[in-house]
């Protein structure tokens, strides 16, 4: 904070609040904000009926509770800023999480407050995982893989994408995933699989379809994110070809040399193979992204990203080829950087499985 000249950090409900304080608050119409500054215990602004939950904070905090009457909310924010003498403060926030609700309450407390991004602080502190965090990711992977194996027998001609996704959710929960999944499973079949972030639909599975399944589990708050592509019966020759290309690209990126432990070079390792095979224009997203408390976080494995990969970083490798109107293939694995290599944490078969 001192280095980038920020006086206070404001952390609202969500993953960062839990990570830094042990306080679990979901975003709702009631604000919950932790203020961190120099020389004093952090201040927490929250609904007064949550006193019992606040008692579980990981460290001493000064409490500023408000009632159910929204007219009292601004007073709690003003008192918290008075506590820090923070009426002329530069306040850093998480730019993708802080809402107008909280920013407005802060700014209405003092016309001299300035709000800026503190993304670098959050990203730096969370990017490198310790052994306990990595073990939780391993457990989330095991849960996800077992859930998919249990779901595969359910897949047949006439079943809808939504029905498969629902069955997968049930199996994720049965196998130990926490109820708040990292994201809703994606089941995309036939031409729908050419949409990288399709939404599971009412389309019925047909003979000759590729079926792309992107799913994950959560354990001890940490997540897994995996994709596998299956075939239902015999598929088009070109779809078989792009599957083998994607599999080769996935392998190349996971076997990157230590001298190339840079985000953009890992991306290039996968992208170069797809481009050489003539499908470069159909690989339309980055090669990967960090995983941890959230499904998308630093580091991002993308072209023109010079982030150095260091031990303890966990991320996905997920090249894909998407042919509009025909079908798509993605093979996604979770990896962790460890000294001079990438360790693949996922273990599911990467050969094309014909159902």
PDB file of C-alpha atoms in Angstrom, residues 70-186:
ATOM      1  CA  UNK A  70     -30.715   2.077   4.903  1.00  0.00           C
ATOM      2  CA  UNK A  71     -30.535   5.638   6.227  1.00  0.00           C
ATOM      3  CA  UNK A  72     -28.076   4.378   8.874  1.00  0.00           C
ATOM      4  CA  UNK A  73     -25.631   2.893   6.399  1.00  0.00           C
ATOM      5  CA  UNK A  74     -23.915   6.126   5.490  1.00  0.00           C
ATOM      6  CA  UNK A  75     -23.357   6.888   9.179  1.00  0.00           C
ATOM      7  CA  UNK A  76     -21.507   3.604   9.679  1.00  0.00           C
ATOM      8  CA  UNK A  77     -19.232   4.356   6.727  1.00  0.00           C
ATOM      9  CA  UNK A  78     -18.568   7.879   8.020  1.00  0.00           C
ATOM     10  CA  UNK A  79     -17.692   6.576  11.505  1.00  0.00           C
ATOM     11  CA  UNK A  80     -15.292   4.027  10.016  1.00  0.00           C
ATOM     12  CA  UNK A  81     -13.514   6.740   8.053  1.00  0.00           C
ATOM     13  CA  UNK A  82     -13.357   8.933  11.172  1.00  0.00           C
ATOM     14  CA  UNK A  83     -11.702   6.021  12.968  1.00  0.00           C
ATOM     15  CA  UNK A  84      -8.894   6.116  10.389  1.00  0.00           C
ATOM     16  CA  UNK A  85      -8.938   9.927   9.991  1.00  0.00           C
ATOM     17  CA  UNK A  86      -9.516   8.921   6.415  1.00  0.00           C
ATOM     18  CA  UNK A  87     -11.574  11.765   4.967  1.00  0.00           C
ATOM     19  CA  UNK A  88      -8.819  12.719   2.507  1.00  0.00           C
ATOM     20  CA  UNK A  89      -7.755   9.177   1.754  1.00  0.00           C
ATOM     21  CA  UNK A  90      -6.799   7.432  -1.452  1.00  0.00           C
ATOM     22  CA  UNK A  91      -8.793   4.202  -1.144  1.00  0.00           C
ATOM     23  CA  UNK A  92      -7.836   1.131  -3.150  1.00  0.00           C
ATOM     24  CA  UNK A  93     -10.547  -1.302  -4.243  1.00  0.00           C
ATOM     25  CA  UNK A  94     -10.804  -4.521  -6.230  1.00  0.00           C
ATOM     26  CA  UNK A  95     -11.992  -3.144  -9.600  1.00  0.00           C
ATOM     27  CA  UNK A  96     -13.968  -6.207 -10.718  1.00  0.00           C
ATOM     28  CA  UNK A  97     -15.709  -6.729  -7.376  1.00  0.00           C
ATOM     29  CA  UNK A  98     -16.438  -3.351  -5.765  1.00  0.00           C
ATOM     30  CA  UNK A  99     -19.892  -2.060  -6.692  1.00  0.00           C
ATOM     31  CA  UNK A 100     -21.429   1.364  -7.068  1.00  0.00           C
ATOM     32  CA  UNK A 101     -23.303   0.700  -3.795  1.00  0.00           C
ATOM     33  CA  UNK A 102     -20.134   0.600  -1.676  1.00  0.00           C
ATOM     34  CA  UNK A 103     -18.227   3.216  -3.672  1.00  0.00           C
ATOM     35  CA  UNK A 104     -21.129   5.648  -3.365  1.00  0.00           C
ATOM     36  CA  UNK A 105     -21.352   5.142   0.408  1.00  0.00           C
ATOM     37  CA  UNK A 106     -17.615   5.792   0.737  1.00  0.00           C
ATOM     38  CA  UNK A 107     -17.675   8.882  -1.454  1.00  0.00           C
ATOM     39  CA  UNK A 108     -20.776  10.298   0.232  1.00  0.00           C
ATOM     40  CA  UNK A 109     -18.879  10.097   3.536  1.00  0.00           C
ATOM     41  CA  UNK A 110     -16.351  12.642   2.288  1.00  0.00           C
ATOM     42  CA  UNK A 111     -16.060  14.701  -0.881  1.00  0.00           C
ATOM     43  CA  UNK A 112     -12.255  14.443  -0.655  1.00  0.00           C
ATOM     44  CA  UNK A 113     -12.023  10.676  -0.897  1.00  0.00           C
ATOM     45  CA  UNK A 114     -10.459   9.273  -4.057  1.00  0.00           C
ATOM     46  CA  UNK A 115     -10.998   5.731  -5.311  1.00  0.00           C
ATOM     47  CA  UNK A 116      -8.361   3.802  -7.252  1.00  0.00           C
ATOM     48  CA  UNK A 117      -7.648   0.228  -8.319  1.00  0.00           C
ATOM     49  CA  UNK A 118      -5.726  -2.009  -5.941  1.00  0.00           C
ATOM     50  CA  UNK A 119      -5.858  -5.006  -8.290  1.00  0.00           C
ATOM     51  CA  UNK A 120      -2.078  -5.408  -8.163  1.00  0.00           C
ATOM     52  CA  UNK A 121      -2.148  -5.853  -4.388  1.00  0.00           C
ATOM     53  CA  UNK A 122      -4.868  -8.505  -4.452  1.00  0.00           C
ATOM     54  CA  UNK A 123      -3.385 -10.363  -7.412  1.00  0.00           C
ATOM     55  CA  UNK A 124       0.153 -10.405  -6.012  1.00  0.00           C
ATOM     56  CA  UNK A 125      -0.901 -11.790  -2.646  1.00  0.00           C
ATOM     57  CA  UNK A 126      -3.197 -14.502  -3.988  1.00  0.00           C
ATOM     58  CA  UNK A 127      -1.377 -15.718  -7.104  1.00  0.00           C
ATOM     59  CA  UNK A 128       1.207 -17.998  -5.465  1.00  0.00           C
ATOM     60  CA  UNK A 129      -0.425 -20.857  -3.566  1.00  0.00           C
ATOM     61  CA  UNK A 130       1.027 -22.687  -0.571  1.00  0.00           C
ATOM     62  CA  UNK A 131       0.885 -26.460  -0.118  1.00  0.00           C
ATOM     63  CA  UNK A 132      -2.424 -26.342   1.746  1.00  0.00           C
ATOM     64  CA  UNK A 133      -4.054 -24.357  -1.051  1.00  0.00           C
ATOM     65  CA  UNK A 134      -2.655 -26.679  -3.730  1.00  0.00           C
ATOM     66  CA  UNK A 135      -3.905 -29.701  -1.803  1.00  0.00           C
ATOM     67  CA  UNK A 136      -7.402 -28.190  -1.746  1.00  0.00           C
ATOM     68  CA  UNK A 137      -7.237 -27.732  -5.531  1.00  0.00           C
ATOM     69  CA  UNK A 138      -6.147 -31.363  -5.867  1.00  0.00           C
ATOM     70  CA  UNK A 139      -9.180 -32.434  -3.828  1.00  0.00           C
ATOM     71  CA  UNK A 140     -11.475 -30.287  -5.994  1.00  0.00           C
ATOM     72  CA  UNK A 141     -10.012 -31.965  -9.080  1.00  0.00           C
ATOM     73  CA  UNK A 142     -10.558 -35.443  -7.665  1.00  0.00           C
ATOM     74  CA  UNK A 143     -14.180 -34.610  -6.859  1.00  0.00           C
ATOM     75  CA  UNK A 144     -14.773 -33.194 -10.343  1.00  0.00           C
ATOM     76  CA  UNK A 145     -13.170 -36.111 -12.138  1.00  0.00           C
ATOM     77  CA  UNK A 146     -15.116 -38.687 -10.150  1.00  0.00           C
ATOM     78  CA  UNK A 147     -18.350 -36.774 -10.763  1.00  0.00           C
ATOM     79  CA  UNK A 148     -17.810 -36.808 -14.519  1.00  0.00           C
ATOM     80  CA  UNK A 149     -16.961 -40.520 -14.541  1.00  0.00           C
ATOM     81  CA  UNK A 150     -20.242 -41.117 -12.691  1.00  0.00           C
ATOM     82  CA  UNK A 151     -22.112 -38.971 -15.233  1.00  0.00           C
ATOM     83  CA  UNK A 152     -20.789 -40.526 -18.453  1.00  0.00           C
ATOM     84  CA  UNK A 153     -23.163 -43.560 -18.373  1.00  0.00           C
ATOM     85  CA  UNK A 154     -26.087 -41.095 -18.322  1.00  0.00           C
ATOM     86  CA  UNK A 155     -25.125 -39.623 -21.726  1.00  0.00           C
ATOM     87  CA  UNK A 156     -27.035 -41.090 -24.663  1.00  0.00           C
ATOM     88  CA  UNK A 157     -28.987 -40.116 -27.739  1.00  0.00           C
ATOM     89  CA  UNK A 158     -32.058 -38.023 -26.865  1.00  0.00           C
ATOM     90  CA  UNK A 159     -30.804 -36.677 -23.534  1.00  0.00           C
ATOM     91  CA  UNK A 160     -30.607 -32.881 -23.461  1.00  0.00           C
ATOM     92  CA  UNK A 161     -27.543 -30.816 -22.604  1.00  0.00           C
ATOM     93  CA  UNK A 162     -29.367 -29.435 -19.570  1.00  0.00           C
ATOM     94  CA  UNK A 163     -30.209 -32.909 -18.301  1.00  0.00           C
ATOM     95  CA  UNK A 164     -26.539 -33.931 -18.514  1.00  0.00           C
ATOM     96  CA  UNK A 165     -25.464 -30.735 -16.748  1.00  0.00           C
ATOM     97  CA  UNK A 166     -28.011 -31.316 -13.992  1.00  0.00           C
ATOM     98  CA  UNK A 167     -26.838 -34.901 -13.501  1.00  0.00           C
ATOM     99  CA  UNK A 168     -23.253 -33.669 -13.316  1.00  0.00           C
ATOM    100  CA  UNK A 169     -24.174 -31.102 -10.643  1.00  0.00           C
ATOM    101  CA  UNK A 170     -25.827 -33.818  -8.552  1.00  0.00           C
ATOM    102  CA  UNK A 171     -22.719 -36.001  -8.860  1.00  0.00           C
ATOM    103  CA  UNK A 172     -20.432 -33.097  -7.943  1.00  0.00           C
ATOM    104  CA  UNK A 173     -22.389 -32.541  -4.737  1.00  0.00           C
ATOM    105  CA  UNK A 174     -22.604 -36.269  -3.962  1.00  0.00           C
ATOM    106  CA  UNK A 175     -18.846 -36.584  -4.278  1.00  0.00           C
ATOM    107  CA  UNK A 176     -18.091 -33.774  -1.857  1.00  0.00           C
ATOM    108  CA  UNK A 177     -18.085 -30.471  -3.719  1.00  0.00           C
ATOM    109  CA  UNK A 178     -19.160 -27.467  -1.719  1.00  0.00           C
ATOM    110  CA  UNK A 179     -22.590 -26.230  -2.864  1.00  0.00           C
ATOM    111  CA  UNK A 180     -21.276 -23.034  -4.453  1.00  0.00           C
ATOM    112  CA  UNK A 181     -19.727 -24.447  -7.620  1.00  0.00           C
ATOM    113  CA  UNK A 182     -17.045 -22.395  -9.402  1.00  0.00           C
ATOM    114  CA  UNK A 183     -19.441 -22.017 -12.355  1.00  0.00           C
ATOM    115  CA  UNK A 184     -22.444 -23.762 -13.858  1.00  0.00           C
ATOM    116  CA  UNK A 185     -21.249 -26.775 -15.870  1.00  0.00           C
ATOM    117  CA  UNK A 186     -21.181 -26.256 -19.623  1.00  0.00           C
TER     118      UNK A 186
END
